[in-house]
XYZ file of C-alpha atoms in Angstrom:
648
model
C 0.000 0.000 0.000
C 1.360 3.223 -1.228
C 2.294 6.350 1.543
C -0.947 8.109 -0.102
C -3.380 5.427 1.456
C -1.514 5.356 4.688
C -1.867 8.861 5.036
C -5.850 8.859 3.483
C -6.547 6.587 6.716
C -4.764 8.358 9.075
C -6.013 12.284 8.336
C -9.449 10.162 7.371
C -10.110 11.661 11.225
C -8.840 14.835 10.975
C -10.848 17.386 13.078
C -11.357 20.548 12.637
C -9.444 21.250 15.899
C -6.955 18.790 14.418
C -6.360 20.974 10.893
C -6.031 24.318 13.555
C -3.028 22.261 15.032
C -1.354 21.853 11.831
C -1.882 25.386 10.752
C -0.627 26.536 14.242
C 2.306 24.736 13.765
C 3.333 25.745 10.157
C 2.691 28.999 11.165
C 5.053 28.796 14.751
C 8.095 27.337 12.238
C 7.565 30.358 9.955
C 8.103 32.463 12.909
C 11.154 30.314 14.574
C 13.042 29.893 11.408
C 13.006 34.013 11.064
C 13.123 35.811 13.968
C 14.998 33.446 16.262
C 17.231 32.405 13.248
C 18.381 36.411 12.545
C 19.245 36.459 16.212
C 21.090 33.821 16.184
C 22.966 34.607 13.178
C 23.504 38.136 14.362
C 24.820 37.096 17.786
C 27.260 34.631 15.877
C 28.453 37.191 13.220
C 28.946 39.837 15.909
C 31.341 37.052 17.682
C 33.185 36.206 14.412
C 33.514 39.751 13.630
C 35.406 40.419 16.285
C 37.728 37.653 16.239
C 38.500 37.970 12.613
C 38.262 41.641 12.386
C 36.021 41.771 9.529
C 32.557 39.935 7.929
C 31.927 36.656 5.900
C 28.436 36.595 4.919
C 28.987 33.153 3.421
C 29.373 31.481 7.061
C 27.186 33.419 8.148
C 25.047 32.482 5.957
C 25.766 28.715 5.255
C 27.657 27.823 8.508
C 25.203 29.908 11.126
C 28.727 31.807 12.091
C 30.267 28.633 12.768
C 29.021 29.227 16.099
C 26.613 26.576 16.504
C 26.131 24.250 19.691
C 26.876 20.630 19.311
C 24.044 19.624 20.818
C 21.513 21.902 18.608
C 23.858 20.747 15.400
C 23.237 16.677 16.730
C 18.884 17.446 17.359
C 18.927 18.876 13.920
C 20.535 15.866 12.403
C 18.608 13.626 13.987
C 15.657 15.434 12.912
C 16.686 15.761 9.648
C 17.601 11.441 9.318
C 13.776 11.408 9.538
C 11.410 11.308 6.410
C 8.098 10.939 5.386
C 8.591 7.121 5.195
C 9.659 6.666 8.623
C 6.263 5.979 10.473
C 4.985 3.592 8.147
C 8.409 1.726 7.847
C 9.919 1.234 11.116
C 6.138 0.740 13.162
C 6.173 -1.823 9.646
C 8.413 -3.546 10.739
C 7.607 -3.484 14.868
C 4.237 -4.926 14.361
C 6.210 -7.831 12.734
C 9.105 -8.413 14.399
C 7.879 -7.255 18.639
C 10.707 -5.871 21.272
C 13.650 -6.647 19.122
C 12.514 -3.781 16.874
C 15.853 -1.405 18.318
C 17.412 -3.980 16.348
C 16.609 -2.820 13.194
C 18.198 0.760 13.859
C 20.766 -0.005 16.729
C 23.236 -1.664 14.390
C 22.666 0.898 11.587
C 23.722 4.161 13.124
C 25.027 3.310 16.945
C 28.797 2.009 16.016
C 29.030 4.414 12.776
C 27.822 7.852 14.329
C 30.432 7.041 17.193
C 33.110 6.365 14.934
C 32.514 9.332 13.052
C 31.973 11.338 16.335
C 35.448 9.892 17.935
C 37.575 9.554 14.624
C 36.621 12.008 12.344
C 34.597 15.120 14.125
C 37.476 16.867 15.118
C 39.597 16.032 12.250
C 37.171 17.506 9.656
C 36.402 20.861 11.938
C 40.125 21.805 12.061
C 40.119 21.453 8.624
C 38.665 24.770 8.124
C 36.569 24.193 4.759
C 32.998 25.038 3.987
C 32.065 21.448 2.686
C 32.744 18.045 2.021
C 34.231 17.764 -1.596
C 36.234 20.639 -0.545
C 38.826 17.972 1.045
C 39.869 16.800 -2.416
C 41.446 19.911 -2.847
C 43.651 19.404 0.581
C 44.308 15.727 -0.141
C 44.617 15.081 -4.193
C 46.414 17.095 -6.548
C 46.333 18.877 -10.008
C 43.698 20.148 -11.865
C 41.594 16.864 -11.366
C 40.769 17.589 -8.433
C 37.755 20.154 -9.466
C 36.446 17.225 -11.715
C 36.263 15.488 -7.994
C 34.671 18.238 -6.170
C 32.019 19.168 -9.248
C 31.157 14.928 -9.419
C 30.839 14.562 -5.761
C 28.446 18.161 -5.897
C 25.961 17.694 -8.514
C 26.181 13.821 -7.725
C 25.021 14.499 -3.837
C 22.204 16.793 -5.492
C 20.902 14.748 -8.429
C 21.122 10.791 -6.595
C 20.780 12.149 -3.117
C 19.217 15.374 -2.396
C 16.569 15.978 -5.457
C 14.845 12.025 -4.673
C 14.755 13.169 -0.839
C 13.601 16.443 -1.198
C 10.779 14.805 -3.604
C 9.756 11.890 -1.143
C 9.491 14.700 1.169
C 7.384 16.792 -0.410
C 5.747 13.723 -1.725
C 6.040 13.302 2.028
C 3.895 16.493 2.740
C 1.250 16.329 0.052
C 0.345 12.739 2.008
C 0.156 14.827 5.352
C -1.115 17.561 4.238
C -3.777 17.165 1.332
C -5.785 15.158 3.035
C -6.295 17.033 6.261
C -7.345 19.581 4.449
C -9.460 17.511 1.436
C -6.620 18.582 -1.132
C -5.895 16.105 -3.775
C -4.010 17.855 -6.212
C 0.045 17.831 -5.395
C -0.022 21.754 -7.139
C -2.207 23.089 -4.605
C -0.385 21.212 -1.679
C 2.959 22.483 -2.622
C 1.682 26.018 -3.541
C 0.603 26.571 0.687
C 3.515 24.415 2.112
C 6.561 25.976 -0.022
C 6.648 29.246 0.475
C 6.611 29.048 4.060
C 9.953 26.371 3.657
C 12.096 28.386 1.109
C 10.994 32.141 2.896
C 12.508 30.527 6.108
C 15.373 29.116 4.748
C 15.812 31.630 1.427
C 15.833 34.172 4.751
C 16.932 32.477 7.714
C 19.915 29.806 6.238
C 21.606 27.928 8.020
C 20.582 28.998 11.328
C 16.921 28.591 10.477
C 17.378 25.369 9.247
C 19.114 24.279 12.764
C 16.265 25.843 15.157
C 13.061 25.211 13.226
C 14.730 21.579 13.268
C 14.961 21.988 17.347
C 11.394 22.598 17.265
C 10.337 20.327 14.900
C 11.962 17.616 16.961
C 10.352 18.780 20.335
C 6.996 18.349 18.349
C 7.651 14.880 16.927
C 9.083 13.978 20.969
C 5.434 15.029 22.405
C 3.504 13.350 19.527
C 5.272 10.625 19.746
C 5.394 10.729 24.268
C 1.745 10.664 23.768
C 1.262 7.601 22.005
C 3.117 5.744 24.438
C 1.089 7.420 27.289
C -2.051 6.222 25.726
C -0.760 2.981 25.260
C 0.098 2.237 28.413
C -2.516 3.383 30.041
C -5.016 1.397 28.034
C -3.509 -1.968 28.824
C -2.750 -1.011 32.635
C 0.439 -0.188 32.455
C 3.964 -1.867 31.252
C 3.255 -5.609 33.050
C -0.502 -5.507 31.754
C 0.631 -5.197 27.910
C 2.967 -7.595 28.230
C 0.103 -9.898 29.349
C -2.155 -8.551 26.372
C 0.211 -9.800 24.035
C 0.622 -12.733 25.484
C -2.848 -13.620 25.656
C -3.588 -12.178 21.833
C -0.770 -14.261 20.630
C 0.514 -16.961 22.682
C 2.479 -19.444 20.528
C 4.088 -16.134 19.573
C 4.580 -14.135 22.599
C 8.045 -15.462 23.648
C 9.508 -14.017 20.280
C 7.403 -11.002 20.218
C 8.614 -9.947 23.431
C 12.078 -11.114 23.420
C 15.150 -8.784 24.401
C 17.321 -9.780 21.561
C 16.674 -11.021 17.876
C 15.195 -14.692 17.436
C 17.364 -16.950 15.287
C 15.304 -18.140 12.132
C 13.014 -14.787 12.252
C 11.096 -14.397 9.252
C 12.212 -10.370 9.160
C 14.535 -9.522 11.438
C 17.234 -12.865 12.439
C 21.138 -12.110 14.097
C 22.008 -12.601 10.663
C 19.904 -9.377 9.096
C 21.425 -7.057 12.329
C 24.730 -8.320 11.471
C 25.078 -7.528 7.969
C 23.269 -4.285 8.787
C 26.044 -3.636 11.545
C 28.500 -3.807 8.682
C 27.756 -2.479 5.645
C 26.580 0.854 7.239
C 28.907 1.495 9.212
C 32.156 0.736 6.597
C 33.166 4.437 5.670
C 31.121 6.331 8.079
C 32.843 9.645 8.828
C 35.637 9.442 6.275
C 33.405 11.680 3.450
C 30.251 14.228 4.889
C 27.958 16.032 3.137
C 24.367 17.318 5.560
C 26.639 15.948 8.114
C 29.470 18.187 7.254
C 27.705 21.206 6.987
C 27.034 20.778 11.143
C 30.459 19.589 11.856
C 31.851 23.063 10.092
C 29.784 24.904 11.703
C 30.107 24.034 15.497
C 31.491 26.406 17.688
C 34.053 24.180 18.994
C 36.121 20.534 17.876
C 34.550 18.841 20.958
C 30.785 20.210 20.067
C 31.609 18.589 16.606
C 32.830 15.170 18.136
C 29.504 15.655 20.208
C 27.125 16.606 17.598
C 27.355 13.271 16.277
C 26.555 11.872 20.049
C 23.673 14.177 20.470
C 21.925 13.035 17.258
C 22.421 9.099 17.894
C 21.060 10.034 21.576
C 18.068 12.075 19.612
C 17.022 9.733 16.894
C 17.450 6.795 19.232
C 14.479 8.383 21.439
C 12.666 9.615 18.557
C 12.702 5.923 17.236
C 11.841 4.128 20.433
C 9.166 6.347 21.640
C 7.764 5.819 17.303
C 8.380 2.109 17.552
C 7.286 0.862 21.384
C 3.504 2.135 20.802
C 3.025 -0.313 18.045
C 3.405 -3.687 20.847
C -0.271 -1.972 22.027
C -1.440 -2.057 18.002
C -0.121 -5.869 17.944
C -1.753 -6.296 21.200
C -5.392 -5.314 19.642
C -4.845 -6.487 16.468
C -3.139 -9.730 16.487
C -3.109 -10.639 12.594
C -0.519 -8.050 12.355
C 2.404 -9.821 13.277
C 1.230 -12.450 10.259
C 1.265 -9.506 7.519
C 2.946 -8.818 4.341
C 5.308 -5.628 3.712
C 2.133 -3.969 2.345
C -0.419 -4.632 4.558
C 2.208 -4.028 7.937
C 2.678 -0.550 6.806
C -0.688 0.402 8.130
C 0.164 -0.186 11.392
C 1.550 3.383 11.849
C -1.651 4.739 10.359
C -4.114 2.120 12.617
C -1.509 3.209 15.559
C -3.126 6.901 15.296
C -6.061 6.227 14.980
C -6.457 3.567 17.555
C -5.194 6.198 20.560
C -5.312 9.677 19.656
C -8.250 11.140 20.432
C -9.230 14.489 18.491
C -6.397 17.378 18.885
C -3.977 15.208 20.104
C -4.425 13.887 16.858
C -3.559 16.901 15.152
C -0.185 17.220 17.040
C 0.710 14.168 15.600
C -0.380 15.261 12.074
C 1.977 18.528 12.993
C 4.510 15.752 14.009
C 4.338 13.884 10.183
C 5.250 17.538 8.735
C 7.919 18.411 11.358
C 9.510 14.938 10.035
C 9.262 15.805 6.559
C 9.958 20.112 6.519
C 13.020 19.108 8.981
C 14.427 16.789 6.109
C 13.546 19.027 3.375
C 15.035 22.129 4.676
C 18.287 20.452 5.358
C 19.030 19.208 1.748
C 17.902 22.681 0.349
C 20.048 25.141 2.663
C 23.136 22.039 1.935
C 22.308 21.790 -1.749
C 22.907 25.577 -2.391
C 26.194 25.379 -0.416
C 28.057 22.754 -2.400
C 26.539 24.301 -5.280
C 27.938 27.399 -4.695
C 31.229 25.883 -3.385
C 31.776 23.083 -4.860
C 30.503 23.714 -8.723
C 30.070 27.468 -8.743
C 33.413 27.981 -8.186
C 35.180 25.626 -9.833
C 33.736 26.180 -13.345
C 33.701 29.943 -12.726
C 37.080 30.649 -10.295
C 37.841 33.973 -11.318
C 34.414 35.555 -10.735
C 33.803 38.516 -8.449
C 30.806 37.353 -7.586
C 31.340 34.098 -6.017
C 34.363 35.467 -3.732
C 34.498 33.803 -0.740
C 32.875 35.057 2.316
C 31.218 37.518 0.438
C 27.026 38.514 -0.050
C 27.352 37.482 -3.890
C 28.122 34.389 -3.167
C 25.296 34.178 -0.347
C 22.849 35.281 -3.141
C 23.835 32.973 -5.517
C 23.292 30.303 -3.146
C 19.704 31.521 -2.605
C 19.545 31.173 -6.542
C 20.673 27.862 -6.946
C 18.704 26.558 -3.753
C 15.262 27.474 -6.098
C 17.101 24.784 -8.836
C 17.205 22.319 -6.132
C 14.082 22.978 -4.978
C 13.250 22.879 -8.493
C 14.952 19.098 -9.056
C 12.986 18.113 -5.888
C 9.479 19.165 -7.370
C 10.045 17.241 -10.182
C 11.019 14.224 -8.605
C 7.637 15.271 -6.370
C 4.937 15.608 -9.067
C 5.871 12.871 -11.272
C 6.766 10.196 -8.650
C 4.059 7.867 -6.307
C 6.774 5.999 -4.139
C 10.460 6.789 -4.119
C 11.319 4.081 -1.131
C 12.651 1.378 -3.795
C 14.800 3.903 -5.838
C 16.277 4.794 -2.332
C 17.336 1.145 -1.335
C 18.768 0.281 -4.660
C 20.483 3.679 -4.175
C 21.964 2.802 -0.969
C 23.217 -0.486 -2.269
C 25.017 0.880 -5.296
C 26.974 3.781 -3.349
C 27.335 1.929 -0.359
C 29.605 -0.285 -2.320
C 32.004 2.536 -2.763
C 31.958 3.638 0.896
C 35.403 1.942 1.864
C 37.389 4.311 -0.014
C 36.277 6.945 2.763
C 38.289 5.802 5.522
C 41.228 4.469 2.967
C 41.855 8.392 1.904
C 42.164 9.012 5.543
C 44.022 6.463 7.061
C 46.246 5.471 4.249
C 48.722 7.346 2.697
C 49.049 5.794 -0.742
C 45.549 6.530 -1.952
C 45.019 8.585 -4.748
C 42.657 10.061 -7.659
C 42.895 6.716 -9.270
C 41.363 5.002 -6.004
C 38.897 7.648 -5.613
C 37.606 6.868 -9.145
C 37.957 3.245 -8.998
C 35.196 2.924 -6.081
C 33.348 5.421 -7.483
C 32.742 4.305 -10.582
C 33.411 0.827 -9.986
C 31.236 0.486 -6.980
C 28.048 0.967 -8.690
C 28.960 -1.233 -11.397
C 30.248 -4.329 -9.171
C 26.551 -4.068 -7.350
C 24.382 -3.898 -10.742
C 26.709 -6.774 -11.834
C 26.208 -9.348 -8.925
C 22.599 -8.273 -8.781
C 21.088 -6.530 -11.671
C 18.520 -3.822 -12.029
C 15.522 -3.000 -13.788
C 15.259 -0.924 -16.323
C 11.492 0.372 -17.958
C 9.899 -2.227 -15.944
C 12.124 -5.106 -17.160
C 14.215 -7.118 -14.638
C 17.906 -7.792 -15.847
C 19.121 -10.558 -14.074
C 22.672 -10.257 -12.600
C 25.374 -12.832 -11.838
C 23.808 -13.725 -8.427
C 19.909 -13.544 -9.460
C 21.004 -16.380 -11.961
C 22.009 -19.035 -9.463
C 19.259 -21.061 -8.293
C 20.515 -21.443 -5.135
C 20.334 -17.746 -4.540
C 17.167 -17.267 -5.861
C 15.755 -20.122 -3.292
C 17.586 -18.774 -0.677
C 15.470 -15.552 -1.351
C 12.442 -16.800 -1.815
C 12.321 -19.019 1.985
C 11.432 -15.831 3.687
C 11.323 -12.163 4.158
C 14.119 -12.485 6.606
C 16.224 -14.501 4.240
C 15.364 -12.028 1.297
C 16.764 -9.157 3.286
C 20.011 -11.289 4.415
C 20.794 -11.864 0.813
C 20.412 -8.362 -0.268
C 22.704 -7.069 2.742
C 24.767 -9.802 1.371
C 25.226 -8.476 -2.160
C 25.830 -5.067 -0.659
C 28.760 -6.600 1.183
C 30.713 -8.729 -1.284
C 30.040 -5.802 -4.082
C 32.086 -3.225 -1.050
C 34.416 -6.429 -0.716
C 34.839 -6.512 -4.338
C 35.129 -2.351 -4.723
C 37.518 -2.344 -2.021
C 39.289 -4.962 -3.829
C 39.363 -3.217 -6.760
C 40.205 0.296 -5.509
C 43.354 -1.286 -3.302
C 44.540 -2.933 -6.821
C 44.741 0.761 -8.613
C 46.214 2.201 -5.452
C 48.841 -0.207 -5.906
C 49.727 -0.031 -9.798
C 49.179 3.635 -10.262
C 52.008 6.193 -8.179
C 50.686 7.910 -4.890
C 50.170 11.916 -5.031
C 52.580 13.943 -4.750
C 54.816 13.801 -1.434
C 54.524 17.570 -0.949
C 51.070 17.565 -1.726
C 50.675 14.699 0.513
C 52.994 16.200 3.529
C 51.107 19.786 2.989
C 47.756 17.135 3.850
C 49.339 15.553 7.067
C 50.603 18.656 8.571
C 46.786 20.043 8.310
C 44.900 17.281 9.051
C 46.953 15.320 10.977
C 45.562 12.058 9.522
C 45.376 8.851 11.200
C 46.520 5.119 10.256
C 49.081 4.252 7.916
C 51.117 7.328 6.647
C 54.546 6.707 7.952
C 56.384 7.616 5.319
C 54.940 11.095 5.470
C 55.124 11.340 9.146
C 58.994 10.891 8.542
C 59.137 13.386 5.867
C 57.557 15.422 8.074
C 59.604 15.076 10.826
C 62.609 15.782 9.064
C 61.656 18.798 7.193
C 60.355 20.063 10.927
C 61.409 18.822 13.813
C 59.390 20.446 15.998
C 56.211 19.131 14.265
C 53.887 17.610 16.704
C 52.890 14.310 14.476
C 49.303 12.454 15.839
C 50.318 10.223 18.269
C 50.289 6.608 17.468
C 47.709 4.123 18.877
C 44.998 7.136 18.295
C 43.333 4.965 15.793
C 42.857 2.122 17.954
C 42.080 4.092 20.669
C 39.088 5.759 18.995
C 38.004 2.432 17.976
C 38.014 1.624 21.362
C 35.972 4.531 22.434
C 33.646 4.584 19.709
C 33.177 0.603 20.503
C 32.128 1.314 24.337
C 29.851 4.763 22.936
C 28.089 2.332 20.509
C 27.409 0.066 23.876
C 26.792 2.525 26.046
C 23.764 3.359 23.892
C 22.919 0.083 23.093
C 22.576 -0.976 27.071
C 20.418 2.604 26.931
C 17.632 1.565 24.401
C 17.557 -1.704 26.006
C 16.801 -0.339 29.277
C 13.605 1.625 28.031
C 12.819 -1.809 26.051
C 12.467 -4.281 28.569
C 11.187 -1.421 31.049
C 7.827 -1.201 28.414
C 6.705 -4.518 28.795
C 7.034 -4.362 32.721
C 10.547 -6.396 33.174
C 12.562 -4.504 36.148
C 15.063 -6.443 37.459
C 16.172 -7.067 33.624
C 15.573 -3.286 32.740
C 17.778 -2.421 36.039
C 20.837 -4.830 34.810
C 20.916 -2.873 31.147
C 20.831 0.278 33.157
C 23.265 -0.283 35.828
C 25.547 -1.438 32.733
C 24.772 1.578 30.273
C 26.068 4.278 33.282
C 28.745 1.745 34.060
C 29.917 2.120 30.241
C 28.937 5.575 29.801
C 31.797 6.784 32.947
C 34.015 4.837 30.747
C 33.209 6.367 27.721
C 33.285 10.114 29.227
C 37.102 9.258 30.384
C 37.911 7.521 26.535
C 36.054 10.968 24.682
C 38.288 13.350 27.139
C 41.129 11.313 26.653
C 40.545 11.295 22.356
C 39.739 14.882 22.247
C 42.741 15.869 23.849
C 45.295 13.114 21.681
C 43.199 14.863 18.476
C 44.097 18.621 20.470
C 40.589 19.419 20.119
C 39.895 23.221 20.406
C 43.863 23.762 20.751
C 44.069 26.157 17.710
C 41.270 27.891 19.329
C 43.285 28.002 22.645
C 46.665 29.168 21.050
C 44.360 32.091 19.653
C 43.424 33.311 22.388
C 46.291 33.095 24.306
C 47.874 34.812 21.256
C-alpha cells in the first residue's frame, strides 16, 4: 500500500481542531526559522567579527557563524535522518518483528555515528573548509581535483538530495492534502513551499538548525503521547505484556524477546549483522548534511559531540515511534502475520487507535515536522556545495562568487530554487520513491570503503577515488542486476538457483541476501580500488605532507610522518595508537547506547530487574566512555588552535 493510502486513513479523522493544530504549527516554524534564526545569526556574526576583524556573509550564511552548539547541530541531524517514510516503515516492521525492533536501527547508526563522532569530528572541523568535496582539494592534486569536487556536488544533489527532497514533499502532500481535502500535489505544494524556502531563502543555516529543534520537540510530544495512551489502556507496562501474550501466545516469547530470534522471518542475528556492517564501513571518512554541522560548530569537541547528540536524539525519537506499536499488535493480532504492504498500516491504525481528536492533530503537525526538517536540510546544503563546490570551480575567477562575500550568499539563494526545483520534479511525477532509495543505498554503499582508505592510508590517490566510485556501482548492478522500464535484468547472483531459493524461503532470508550483495560488491570495490592504489604512483609527497601537517591524519602514513619530521622537527605528528584508541571509544559509545535503548525496552513490557541490569551497565559504560572521549579529544588537540588564539 502506497504512503498516499496510509496517510488517506490516518487524516481520514482529521478534526477541525486537528487541521487548527497543523496550521498553528506551520505557522510557529515560519516564525522560529526568522526571527529566532536572525538572532542567532547576528549574535554569531557579531562574535566572528570580532575575532577575525572583519565579515563573511557566506558562514554566516551557510555555517550559522560557525558558532553553533553541538548539541543543537546533533537534534537537527537527527531530525533531519527522519522522512516521510519513517512511520509507516519502522512501526512496519515493529508490528512484525515485537521488542527486538531497536534492532533494526541499533546496528545501523550506533557504532558508525560514534566512529565518526570519535575519529573524524574533530579532524574535519580543524580542517577549516565550507564542505565536504572541498577535502579533495587538501588531499589530491592537479587540476583533477575540481572534476572530484564538481562529481561529488551535482552527484550528492541529483542521486541524493533531489529524490529526498521529492519523497518529502511527496512526504507532505500525504500529510497535508488530506487534512485539508486537497488532492491535487499543485495546490499542496503552492501553501507548504513558500513558508519552507521564505525561512530558509531568509533564515539559512541557522533557520534550518532551530526550526529543526522545534520540529523535533513536536515529533518527541507526539510521539510521548502515544506511548502514554498505550500504556494506560492496557494497565500499564506488566498488563501489555500480558495482552500480548494472551492475543498471541504461541508467539509471545519471540514477540517480546530482548534480543533477535534466530530463524526470524524479518529480522534474524544474521539481518542485524550484515546491517552492523555495511553501514557502518566508511562512516565519517566523506560528509555532506553531516558536514555542513560539523563546520559549523562552535568548537572541535561540540563537533565530536554533535554526532553523540543526534544518535542520543534519533534513538528516542525511534523508540518512543516504535514501542507504541506492541499496544497495536496487542489489539490487532493478525498483524504480526502480515505482508510488507499490509504491515505498513500499522503506523496509520496506531493513530487512529489512541489519539483522540487534537492530540491527533499534534501528531499530524509531528508527520510535517519529520518531513519540513528533512527538506530544509538538503535545500540550505544543496545551495552550499553548489555554490562551493561547482560554482566555483567552473567559474574561479568571478567577483561574484568570492568567498565570504554577499554574492556568493545570493547565488546560493539562486541555486537553492534549482534544487528545490529538481525536488518538485522528482515530487509531481513520482508515487513511491522508497525502492529507488534502497537500490540507491546499495550501489553507493559499495564505494563507501574508499572513505576511511583516503584518511588512514597514505598511498591513496585520484585513481582510487575513481575506482570505487565508478566501480562500486557497477560491481553491485553486476552481482545483482537492475531493472530498467519495468524489465528485470538478471545479474550474476539472481542467476544461481541457489540464490534465488535462498530468497524466496522468507522475508528475513530475502533481506540477508540483499545485505549480502551489498557486502561482497564493497568487498569486491575495495578490492578493486586497493589494486589501482597499488599499480598507479601515490600523489605527490609535498602535496601529501602539505595534507598531514593540516589534518593530521590517522593510520598508515609513515612515510609522510617521517618526511615530516625531518623537514620540521618540531612538528607535533598524531600520536600513534589514536586509531585504535578511537576504535576503542567509539566501541564502548556504541554500547553505552545500546545498554540505553535496552533499558527503556524491557522497562515497556514491565521487566525490572532485567531493565535495572541494562541500566546499571549503560552508566557503568557511559563513565568509561566520558574518560575515553576526554582522553581522544585531547590526543586529536581538540579546540587547541582555538586556545593558542586566544592566548595569542
Amino acid at each position: 500500500m502506497s504512503i498516499q493510502m496510509h496517510a488517506c486513513q490516518v487524516l481520514g479523522y482529521a478534526t477541525a481542531i486537528d487541521q487548527l493544530l497543523v496550521v498553528l504549527y506551520l505557522f510557529a516554524t515560519l516564525v522560529i526559522g526568522l526571527l529566532a534564526s536572525r538572532r542567532f545569526r547576528s549574535t554569531a556574526c557579531a562574535e566572528q567579527d570580532a575575532a577575525a576583524g572583519g565579515a563573511n556573509s557566506e558562514d554566516a550564511y551557510f555555517l550559522a557563524g560557525r558558532r553553533v552548539p553541538g548539541w543543537m547541530n546533533g537534534v537537527s541531524f537527527a531530525a533531519t535522518a527522519l522522512n516521510a517514510d519513517v512511520g509507516p516503515t519502522y512501526c512496519g516492521f515493529a508490528v512484525v518483528v515485537g521488542l527486538p525492533i531497536a534492532f533494526f536501527y541499533l546496528p545501523r547508526f550506533a557504532l558508525g555515528w560514534m566512529i565518526a563522532a570519535l575519529l573524524f569530528a574533530v579532524r574535519w572541523r580543524q580542517l577549516q573548509i565550507r564542505t565536504g568535496p572541498e577535502f579533495y582539494s587538501l588531499r589530491f592534486s592537479g587540476r583533477r581535483t575540481r572534476f572530484i569536487r564538481v562529481y561529488s556536488a551535482l552527484f550528492a544533489v541529483a542521486v541524493n538530495m533531489a529524490p529526498w527532497i521529492g519523497a518529502g514533499l511527496l512526504g507532505v502532500h500525504k500529510v497535508f492534502g488530506p487534512a485539508f481535502g486537497i488532492e491535487d500535489k499543485a495546490t499542496t505544494l503552492s501553501i507548504i513551499l513558500p513558508i519552507l524556502i521564505v525561512y530558509v531563502w531568509i533564515g539559512g543555516f541557522a533557520g534550518v538548525v532551530l526550526t529543526d529543534v522545534m520540529q523535533s520537540l513536536v515529533m518527541l510530544i507526539a510521539s510521548a503521547m502515544l506511548v502514554v495512551a498505550v500504556l494506560w489502556e492496557h494497565g500499564g507496562p506488566s498488563g501489555l505484556a500480558l495482552a500480548i501474550e494472551a492475543a498471541r501466545p504461541a508467539d509471545a516469547a519471540d514477540i517480546l524477546s530482548t534480543w533477535p530470534v534466530w530463524g526470524h522471518r524479518v529480522l534474524g542475528p544474521a539481518v542485524v549483522l550484515a546491517w552492523l556492517i555495511v553501514p557502518t564501513v566508511g562512516r565519517g571518512g566523506a560528509v555532506d548534511l553531516e558536514g555542513q554541522r560539523l563546520f559549523s560548530c562552535r568548537s572541535d569537541r561540540d563537533a565530536a559531540r554533535m554526532n553523540i547528540w543526534g544518535t542520543l536524539g534519533l534513538f528516542t525519537m525511534l523508540l518512543l515511534l516504535t514501542l507504541p506499536t506492541l499496544g497495536l499488535l496487542a489489539k490487532q493480532p493478525w498483524l504480526y502475520d502480515a505482508r510488507p504492504g499490509r504491515r505498513e498500516e500499522a503506523y496509520s491504525m496506531l493513530l487512529g487507535e489512541y489519539l483522540p481528536s487534537g492530540f491527533f492533530g499534534i501528531a499530524l503537525a509531528a508527520l510535517l515536522a519529520s518531513v519540513m526538517s528533512t527538506i530544509s536540510s538538503h535545500l540550505s546544503y544543496g545551495a552550499q556545495t553548489l555554490v562551493n563546490d561547482v560554482a566555483r570551480q567552473l567559474i574561479p575567477d568571478s567577483r561574484l562568487l568570492s568567498p565570504g562575500s554577499r554574492g556568493a550568499v545570493w547565488v546560493g539563494r539562486v541555486l537553492m530554487l534549482a534544487v528545490l526545483g529538481a525536488g518538485v520534479t522528482v515530487a509531481y511525477y513520482s508515487e513511491s520513491l522508497i525502492g529507488i532509495a534502497i537500490v540507491l543505498a546499495g550501489m553507493y554503499g559499495a564505494t563507501a570503503s574508499v572513505y576511511w582508505g583516503q584518511w588512514w592510508w597514505w598511498r591513496v590517490n585520484f585513481w582510487s577515488w575513481l575506482t570505487a566510485m565508478v566501480g562500486g556501482p557497477c560491481i553491485y548492478v553486476l552481482l545483482g542486476g537492475i531493472s530498467v522500464f519495468g524489465h528485470r535484468m538478471p545479474g550474476l547472483l539472481s542467476s544461481l538457483t541457489s540464490w534465488e531459493e535462498t530468497r524466496a524461503t522468507s522475508e528475513s532470508a530475502a533481506q540477508g541476501m540483499d545485505m549480502l550483495q551489498a557486502a561482497l560488491s564493497m568487498a569486491l570495490t575495495c578490492t578493486a580500488w586497493v589494486v589501482a592504489t597499488l599499480i598507479t604512483r601515490p600523489e605527490p609527497m609535498p602535496k601529501l605532507v602539505a595534507f598531514y601537517q593540516q589534518a593530521k591524519p590517522m593510520g598508515f602514513w609513515n612515510p609522510v610522518r617521517e618526511r615530516c619530521l625531518r623537514e620540521n622537527p618540531q612538528f607535533r605528528a598524531p600520536p600513534r595508537g589514536i586509531l585504535l584508541r578511537g576504535m576503542l571509544a567509539a566501541a564502548v559509545g556504541a554500547l553505552t547506547l545500546i545498554a540505553g535503548v535496552l533499558t527503556a525496552s524491557v522497562w515497556f513490557v514491565g521487566r525490572w530487574a532485567e531493565g535495572f541490569l541494562y541500566m546499571a551497565t549503560a552508566v557503568a559504560m557511559a563513565v568509561w566512555f566520558s574518560k575515553l572521549f576526554d582522553r581522544q579529544m585531547q590526543l586529536l588537540e581538540a579546540d587547541q588552535q582555538t586556545l593558542e588564539s586566544r592566548r595569542t
